[in-house]
Amino acid sequence: MNGAHNILSGPAAVIHARISRVHGSSPRETGAEMFITAQGMAGTIGGGQAEWQALARARDMLAKGTLRDTLDIALGPEIGQCCGGRILIELVRLGDSARAAHLARLQGAVRPHVLILGAGHVGRALARIMITLPCRTLLIDTRAAELRQAPDGVETCLTPLPEAEIATTPPASAFIVATHDHGLDFLLTLAALRRKDAAYVGLIGSATKRARFDRFARDHGTGTDTAALICPIGAAGLGDKRPEVIALMTAQEVISALGRATPAQAGACAVSS
């Protein structure tokens, strides 16, 4: 959960807000959670007025020193929401041991891996989006100068052998190939497809580049199936070639693919909130 580590490891008192029961339609499921301090928050229980009520109650608890409370909220017109269901929210002020336990739980949660191979304009734009999502994102390049331009907070890897990173990534990972060299693109894409356990393999380019890659794979891939390859990436209708737009469309493809990963692929790599 983005930001929760900083909140739980910081000095401020923390309220843990969690949906403990859902009846009918709700924007979030049982177990959805937030961590709230007097000045900050991480996570979401669905937004809207229900979340604002939980946020206000948590900060009231912090001001008054209350240790535990509940909110029973009908998600109807009276609070400006139209879900029609009902949720019960439990709010608990965390002591030291509970904070440590939540921190360990979140740190131990296995997130799907997303490898962005190529730190050019599209790779950096995609990394900027992916680090806000429940994934472990790694931006890889052979060029130190490009990696130095990576967005703040992005995990980077400078290596002369990016294919080695592909080989050691867990099952059900996503691979987006967008390097500065078409030959390298083809080698890395083939390496990702040969794994046969990727949730997503995408290659930047065009329909022409896709046809050329298919020929390359037939000549060098020893029977590698290329049907699962997404090329061009981020091409779901707009035809817009700006890096930021390609990145946004590609991120949507990747998250959808990670959500569809089969149990055999995903193993323990379920998306964690």
mmCIF file of C-alpha atoms in Angstrom:
data_model
loop_
_atom_site.group_PDB
_atom_site.id
_atom_site.type_symbol
_atom_site.label_atom_id
_atom_site.label_comp_id
_atom_site.label_asym_id
_atom_site.label_seq_id
_atom_site.Cartn_x
_atom_site.Cartn_y
_atom_site.Cartn_z
ATOM 1 C CA MET A 1 0.000 0.000 0.000
ATOM 2 C CA ASN A 2 1.570 3.232 -1.170
ATOM 3 C CA GLY A 3 2.574 5.534 1.711
ATOM 4 C CA ALA A 4 1.668 3.127 4.510
ATOM 5 C CA HIS A 5 5.302 2.302 5.233
ATOM 6 C CA ASN A 6 6.117 5.947 5.890
ATOM 7 C CA ILE A 7 3.086 6.401 8.140
ATOM 8 C CA LEU A 8 3.668 3.237 10.168
ATOM 9 C CA SER A 9 7.384 3.840 10.595
ATOM 10 C CA GLY A 10 6.949 7.532 11.441
ATOM 11 C CA PRO A 11 6.494 9.167 14.844
ATOM 12 C CA ALA A 12 2.833 10.230 14.544
ATOM 13 C CA ALA A 13 -0.031 8.363 16.206
ATOM 14 C CA VAL A 14 -1.939 6.165 13.747
ATOM 15 C CA ILE A 15 -5.538 5.009 13.417
ATOM 16 C CA HIS A 16 -6.159 1.833 11.422
ATOM 17 C CA ALA A 17 -9.564 1.989 9.648
ATOM 18 C CA ARG A 18 -10.801 -1.269 8.146
ATOM 19 C CA ILE A 19 -14.072 -2.378 6.540
ATOM 20 C CA SER A 20 -15.106 -5.348 8.680
ATOM 21 C CA ARG A 21 -18.520 -6.039 7.146
ATOM 22 C CA VAL A 22 -20.247 -5.305 3.837
ATOM 23 C CA HIS A 23 -23.931 -5.757 3.106
ATOM 24 C CA GLY A 24 -25.087 -5.142 -0.446
ATOM 25 C CA SER A 25 -23.205 -2.922 -2.884
ATOM 26 C CA SER A 26 -20.067 -1.125 -1.709
ATOM 27 C CA PRO A 27 -17.153 0.595 -3.484
ATOM 28 C CA ARG A 28 -14.659 -1.578 -1.570
ATOM 29 C CA GLU A 29 -14.602 -5.088 -0.157
ATOM 30 C CA THR A 30 -14.285 -6.441 3.381
ATOM 31 C CA GLY A 31 -10.698 -5.952 4.520
ATOM 32 C CA ALA A 32 -10.094 -2.697 2.644
ATOM 33 C CA GLU A 33 -8.070 -0.476 4.941
ATOM 34 C CA MET A 34 -6.553 2.918 5.621
ATOM 35 C CA PHE A 35 -3.883 4.216 7.966
ATOM 36 C CA ILE A 36 -4.625 7.711 9.212
ATOM 37 C CA THR A 37 -2.610 10.297 11.148
ATOM 38 C CA ALA A 38 -3.516 13.845 12.095
ATOM 39 C CA GLN A 39 -1.818 15.126 8.940
ATOM 40 C CA GLY A 40 -1.717 12.204 6.526
ATOM 41 C CA MET A 41 -3.314 9.013 5.276
ATOM 42 C CA ALA A 42 -2.543 5.967 3.147
ATOM 43 C CA GLY A 43 -4.884 3.515 1.492
ATOM 44 C CA THR A 44 -8.583 3.853 0.741
ATOM 45 C CA ILE A 45 -11.874 2.303 1.774
ATOM 46 C CA GLY A 46 -13.636 3.534 -1.334
ATOM 47 C CA GLY A 47 -13.600 7.312 -1.317
ATOM 48 C CA GLY A 48 -16.664 9.505 -1.140
ATOM 49 C CA GLN A 49 -18.494 10.565 1.981
ATOM 50 C CA ALA A 50 -18.034 7.224 3.734
ATOM 51 C CA GLU A 51 -14.269 7.618 3.575
ATOM 52 C CA TRP A 52 -14.476 11.248 4.667
ATOM 53 C CA GLN A 53 -16.578 10.226 7.658
ATOM 54 C CA ALA A 54 -14.002 7.594 8.603
ATOM 55 C CA LEU A 55 -11.205 10.120 8.190
ATOM 56 C CA ALA A 56 -12.994 12.684 10.374
ATOM 57 C CA ARG A 57 -13.796 10.090 13.047
ATOM 58 C CA ALA A 58 -10.199 8.845 13.091
ATOM 59 C CA ARG A 59 -8.828 12.350 13.586
ATOM 60 C CA ASP A 60 -11.373 12.997 16.300
ATOM 61 C CA MET A 61 -10.140 9.822 17.999
ATOM 62 C CA LEU A 62 -6.566 11.055 17.762
ATOM 63 C CA ALA A 63 -7.515 14.412 19.274
ATOM 64 C CA LYS A 64 -9.445 12.842 22.148
ATOM 65 C CA GLY A 65 -7.182 9.842 22.789
ATOM 66 C CA THR A 66 -9.927 7.309 21.935
ATOM 67 C CA LEU A 67 -8.530 3.828 21.373
ATOM 68 C CA ARG A 68 -11.349 2.092 19.463
ATOM 69 C CA ASP A 69 -14.546 3.009 17.617
ATOM 70 C CA THR A 70 -16.877 1.805 14.841
ATOM 71 C CA LEU A 71 -18.868 3.441 12.059
ATOM 72 C CA ASP A 72 -21.978 1.829 10.613
ATOM 73 C CA ILE A 73 -22.675 3.669 7.352
ATOM 74 C CA ALA A 74 -25.561 3.278 4.915
ATOM 75 C CA LEU A 75 -24.267 4.107 1.432
ATOM 76 C CA GLY A 76 -27.330 5.996 0.306
ATOM 77 C CA PRO A 77 -28.566 9.441 -0.735
ATOM 78 C CA GLU A 78 -28.349 10.813 2.800
ATOM 79 C CA ILE A 79 -24.547 10.881 2.516
ATOM 80 C CA GLY A 80 -24.418 11.544 -1.199
ATOM 81 C CA GLN A 81 -23.548 8.000 -2.296
ATOM 82 C CA CYS A 82 -25.624 5.718 -4.488
ATOM 83 C CA CYS A 83 -24.119 2.262 -3.853
ATOM 84 C CA GLY A 84 -27.142 1.247 -1.800
ATOM 85 C CA GLY A 85 -25.279 -1.067 0.529
ATOM 86 C CA ARG A 86 -24.027 -0.761 4.088
ATOM 87 C CA ILE A 87 -20.547 -1.026 5.597
ATOM 88 C CA LEU A 88 -19.174 -1.389 9.095
ATOM 89 C CA ILE A 89 -15.818 0.299 9.648
ATOM 90 C CA GLU A 90 -13.629 -0.561 12.624
ATOM 91 C CA LEU A 91 -11.190 2.110 13.791
ATOM 92 C CA VAL A 92 -8.332 1.228 16.125
ATOM 93 C CA ARG A 93 -5.522 3.382 17.456
ATOM 94 C CA LEU A 94 -2.334 1.380 16.953
ATOM 95 C CA GLY A 95 0.106 0.678 19.728
ATOM 96 C CA ASP A 96 3.754 -0.094 19.077
ATOM 97 C CA SER A 97 3.304 -3.849 18.641
ATOM 98 C CA ALA A 98 0.302 -3.450 16.329
ATOM 99 C CA ARG A 99 2.169 -0.902 14.205
ATOM 100 C CA ALA A 100 5.095 -3.288 13.895
ATOM 101 C CA ALA A 101 2.791 -6.158 12.951
ATOM 102 C CA HIS A 102 1.052 -4.136 10.217
ATOM 103 C CA LEU A 103 4.384 -2.898 8.908
ATOM 104 C CA ALA A 104 5.750 -6.442 8.734
ATOM 105 C CA ARG A 105 2.576 -7.639 7.007
ATOM 106 C CA LEU A 106 2.735 -4.945 4.344
ATOM 107 C CA GLN A 107 6.456 -5.375 3.805
ATOM 108 C CA GLY A 108 5.990 -9.119 3.444
ATOM 109 C CA ALA A 109 3.122 -8.854 0.965
ATOM 110 C CA VAL A 110 4.177 -10.209 -2.405
ATOM 111 C CA ARG A 111 3.474 -7.761 -5.200
ATOM 112 C CA PRO A 112 3.567 -8.687 -8.885
ATOM 113 C CA HIS A 113 6.760 -7.638 -10.608
ATOM 114 C CA VAL A 114 6.712 -5.243 -13.554
ATOM 115 C CA LEU A 115 9.943 -4.944 -15.522
ATOM 116 C CA ILE A 116 10.275 -1.944 -17.829
ATOM 117 C CA LEU A 117 13.167 -2.649 -20.145
ATOM 118 C CA GLY A 118 14.313 0.682 -21.507
ATOM 119 C CA ALA A 119 14.514 4.011 -19.659
ATOM 120 C CA GLY A 120 13.715 6.291 -22.573
ATOM 121 C CA HIS A 121 10.765 8.677 -22.734
ATOM 122 C CA VAL A 122 8.094 5.959 -22.738
ATOM 123 C CA GLY A 123 9.845 3.795 -20.156
ATOM 124 C CA ARG A 124 10.220 6.678 -17.720
ATOM 125 C CA ALA A 125 6.628 7.819 -18.255
ATOM 126 C CA LEU A 126 5.385 4.278 -17.633
ATOM 127 C CA ALA A 127 7.521 3.923 -14.498
ATOM 128 C CA ARG A 128 6.033 7.155 -13.157
ATOM 129 C CA ILE A 129 2.558 5.620 -13.399
ATOM 130 C CA MET A 130 3.412 2.091 -12.265
ATOM 131 C CA ILE A 131 5.006 3.139 -8.969
ATOM 132 C CA THR A 132 1.591 4.444 -7.866
ATOM 133 C CA LEU A 133 0.052 0.980 -8.368
ATOM 134 C CA PRO A 134 0.294 -2.224 -6.266
ATOM 135 C CA CYS A 135 3.314 -3.620 -8.127
ATOM 136 C CA ARG A 136 7.057 -3.797 -7.722
ATOM 137 C CA THR A 137 8.320 -1.774 -10.680
ATOM 138 C CA LEU A 138 11.896 -2.059 -11.924
ATOM 139 C CA LEU A 139 13.238 0.260 -14.649
ATOM 140 C CA ILE A 140 16.154 -1.387 -16.461
ATOM 141 C CA ASP A 141 18.641 0.018 -18.954
ATOM 142 C CA THR A 142 22.190 -0.411 -20.188
ATOM 143 C CA ARG A 143 22.669 3.393 -20.140
ATOM 144 C CA ALA A 144 23.433 5.180 -16.894
ATOM 145 C CA ALA A 145 22.507 8.600 -18.301
ATOM 146 C CA GLU A 146 18.938 7.498 -19.044
ATOM 147 C CA LEU A 147 18.474 5.909 -15.625
ATOM 148 C CA ARG A 148 19.614 9.118 -13.949
ATOM 149 C CA GLN A 149 16.475 10.732 -15.401
ATOM 150 C CA ALA A 150 14.155 8.171 -13.776
ATOM 151 C CA PRO A 151 11.277 9.614 -11.721
ATOM 152 C CA ASP A 152 11.843 9.917 -7.978
ATOM 153 C CA GLY A 153 11.046 6.706 -6.125
ATOM 154 C CA VAL A 154 11.496 4.376 -9.092
ATOM 155 C CA GLU A 155 13.712 1.346 -8.523
ATOM 156 C CA THR A 156 16.341 1.206 -11.263
ATOM 157 C CA CYS A 157 18.814 -1.368 -12.545
ATOM 158 C CA LEU A 158 21.886 -0.532 -14.624
ATOM 159 C CA THR A 159 23.107 -3.700 -16.329
ATOM 160 C CA PRO A 160 24.872 -4.754 -19.531
ATOM 161 C CA LEU A 161 22.727 -7.930 -19.513
ATOM 162 C CA PRO A 162 19.052 -7.007 -19.070
ATOM 163 C CA GLU A 163 18.056 -10.522 -20.163
ATOM 164 C CA ALA A 164 19.461 -11.777 -16.853
ATOM 165 C CA GLU A 165 16.837 -9.718 -15.010
ATOM 166 C CA ILE A 166 14.130 -11.333 -17.133
ATOM 167 C CA ALA A 167 15.406 -14.801 -16.254
ATOM 168 C CA THR A 168 15.334 -14.232 -12.485
ATOM 169 C CA THR A 169 11.955 -12.492 -12.180
ATOM 170 C CA PRO A 170 9.131 -14.439 -10.429
ATOM 171 C CA PRO A 171 6.294 -16.123 -12.363
ATOM 172 C CA ALA A 172 3.266 -14.038 -13.381
ATOM 173 C CA SER A 173 5.377 -10.937 -13.927
ATOM 174 C CA ALA A 174 4.887 -8.294 -16.605
ATOM 175 C CA PHE A 175 7.586 -7.335 -19.108
ATOM 176 C CA ILE A 176 7.445 -4.155 -21.179
ATOM 177 C CA VAL A 177 10.216 -3.874 -23.761
ATOM 178 C CA ALA A 178 10.959 -0.339 -24.953
ATOM 179 C CA THR A 179 14.714 0.014 -25.444
ATOM 180 C CA HIS A 180 16.626 2.275 -27.823
ATOM 181 C CA ASP A 181 17.636 -0.607 -30.099
ATOM 182 C CA HIS A 182 15.319 -2.801 -32.192
ATOM 183 C CA GLY A 183 17.720 -5.728 -32.100
ATOM 184 C CA LEU A 184 17.874 -5.593 -28.317
ATOM 185 C CA ASP A 185 14.098 -5.219 -28.199
ATOM 186 C CA PHE A 186 13.720 -8.467 -30.138
ATOM 187 C CA LEU A 187 16.178 -10.390 -27.968
ATOM 188 C CA LEU A 188 14.537 -9.257 -24.723
ATOM 189 C CA THR A 189 11.007 -9.881 -25.982
ATOM 190 C CA LEU A 190 11.963 -13.380 -27.065
ATOM 191 C CA ALA A 191 13.536 -14.036 -23.650
ATOM 192 C CA ALA A 192 10.322 -12.949 -21.900
ATOM 193 C CA LEU A 193 8.105 -15.087 -24.153
ATOM 194 C CA ARG A 194 10.317 -18.140 -23.713
ATOM 195 C CA ARG A 195 9.546 -18.124 -19.990
ATOM 196 C CA LYS A 196 5.921 -19.143 -20.791
ATOM 197 C CA ASP A 197 4.745 -17.908 -17.383
ATOM 198 C CA ALA A 198 4.509 -14.141 -17.892
ATOM 199 C CA ALA A 199 1.257 -12.350 -17.166
ATOM 200 C CA TYR A 200 2.080 -9.757 -19.824
ATOM 201 C CA VAL A 201 4.737 -9.291 -22.497
ATOM 202 C CA GLY A 202 4.575 -6.026 -24.422
ATOM 203 C CA LEU A 203 6.814 -4.564 -27.118
ATOM 204 C CA ILE A 204 6.843 -0.922 -28.159
ATOM 205 C CA GLY A 205 6.500 -0.313 -31.876
ATOM 206 C CA SER A 206 4.027 -0.768 -34.686
ATOM 207 C CA ALA A 207 2.264 -3.449 -36.711
ATOM 208 C CA THR A 208 5.309 -3.529 -38.990
ATOM 209 C CA LYS A 209 7.639 -4.089 -36.053
ATOM 210 C CA ARG A 210 5.338 -6.844 -34.816
ATOM 211 C CA ALA A 211 5.557 -8.618 -38.195
ATOM 212 C CA ARG A 212 9.343 -8.304 -38.155
ATOM 213 C CA PHE A 213 9.495 -9.709 -34.639
ATOM 214 C CA ASP A 214 7.330 -12.683 -35.631
ATOM 215 C CA ARG A 215 9.811 -13.464 -38.428
ATOM 216 C CA PHE A 216 12.706 -13.049 -35.994
ATOM 217 C CA ALA A 217 11.059 -15.434 -33.545
ATOM 218 C CA ARG A 218 10.464 -18.031 -36.259
ATOM 219 C CA ASP A 219 14.133 -17.832 -37.255
ATOM 220 C CA HIS A 220 15.622 -17.699 -33.744
ATOM 221 C CA GLY A 221 12.961 -18.716 -31.282
ATOM 222 C CA THR A 222 13.038 -22.499 -31.597
ATOM 223 C CA GLY A 223 9.276 -22.681 -31.810
ATOM 224 C CA THR A 224 8.476 -19.905 -29.328
ATOM 225 C CA ASP A 225 4.778 -18.983 -29.449
ATOM 226 C CA THR A 226 4.363 -15.243 -30.048
ATOM 227 C CA ALA A 227 0.555 -15.150 -29.860
ATOM 228 C CA ALA A 228 0.551 -13.685 -26.352
ATOM 229 C CA LEU A 229 2.758 -10.737 -27.315
ATOM 230 C CA ILE A 230 1.170 -7.270 -27.171
ATOM 231 C CA CYS A 231 2.689 -5.137 -29.917
ATOM 232 C CA PRO A 232 2.315 -2.255 -30.252
ATOM 233 C CA ILE A 233 1.766 -1.503 -26.587
ATOM 234 C CA GLY A 234 -0.807 1.032 -25.491
ATOM 235 C CA ALA A 235 -2.613 0.885 -28.838
ATOM 236 C CA ALA A 236 -6.136 0.387 -27.536
ATOM 237 C CA GLY A 237 -7.763 2.854 -29.878
ATOM 238 C CA LEU A 238 -6.271 6.322 -29.501
ATOM 239 C CA GLY A 239 -3.354 6.156 -31.907
ATOM 240 C CA ASP A 240 -1.662 8.862 -29.837
ATOM 241 C CA LYS A 241 2.132 8.605 -29.895
ATOM 242 C CA ARG A 242 2.922 10.923 -26.993
ATOM 243 C CA PRO A 243 4.965 8.993 -24.381
ATOM 244 C CA GLU A 244 2.636 9.909 -21.537
ATOM 245 C CA VAL A 245 -0.434 8.645 -23.405
ATOM 246 C CA ILE A 246 1.273 5.420 -24.489
ATOM 247 C CA ALA A 247 2.370 4.902 -20.889
ATOM 248 C CA LEU A 248 -1.133 5.428 -19.514
ATOM 249 C CA MET A 249 -2.701 3.003 -21.996
ATOM 250 C CA THR A 250 0.064 0.443 -21.386
ATOM 251 C CA ALA A 251 -0.360 0.642 -17.610
ATOM 252 C CA GLN A 252 -4.021 -0.220 -18.079
ATOM 253 C CA GLU A 253 -3.085 -3.230 -20.212
ATOM 254 C CA VAL A 254 -0.568 -4.410 -17.620
ATOM 255 C CA ILE A 255 -2.896 -4.102 -14.630
ATOM 256 C CA SER A 256 -5.667 -5.908 -16.526
ATOM 257 C CA ALA A 257 -3.269 -8.717 -17.432
ATOM 258 C CA LEU A 258 -1.998 -9.054 -13.865
ATOM 259 C CA GLY A 259 -5.587 -9.321 -12.674
ATOM 260 C CA ARG A 260 -6.260 -12.117 -15.158
ATOM 261 C CA ALA A 261 -3.178 -14.136 -14.230
ATOM 262 C CA THR A 262 -4.177 -17.729 -13.523
ATOM 263 C CA PRO A 263 -3.509 -19.290 -10.093
ATOM 264 C CA ALA A 264 -0.833 -21.461 -11.670
ATOM 265 C CA GLN A 265 0.895 -18.386 -13.040
ATOM 266 C CA ALA A 266 0.406 -16.183 -10.054
ATOM 267 C CA GLY A 267 1.245 -18.564 -7.247
ATOM 268 C CA ALA A 268 1.682 -16.267 -4.288
ATOM 269 C CA CYS A 269 1.918 -13.196 -6.524
ATOM 270 C CA ALA A 270 -1.587 -11.887 -5.963
ATOM 271 C CA VAL A 271 -2.076 -8.127 -6.128
ATOM 272 C CA SER A 272 -2.103 -6.833 -2.562
ATOM 273 C CA SER A 273 -3.781 -3.689 -1.368
#
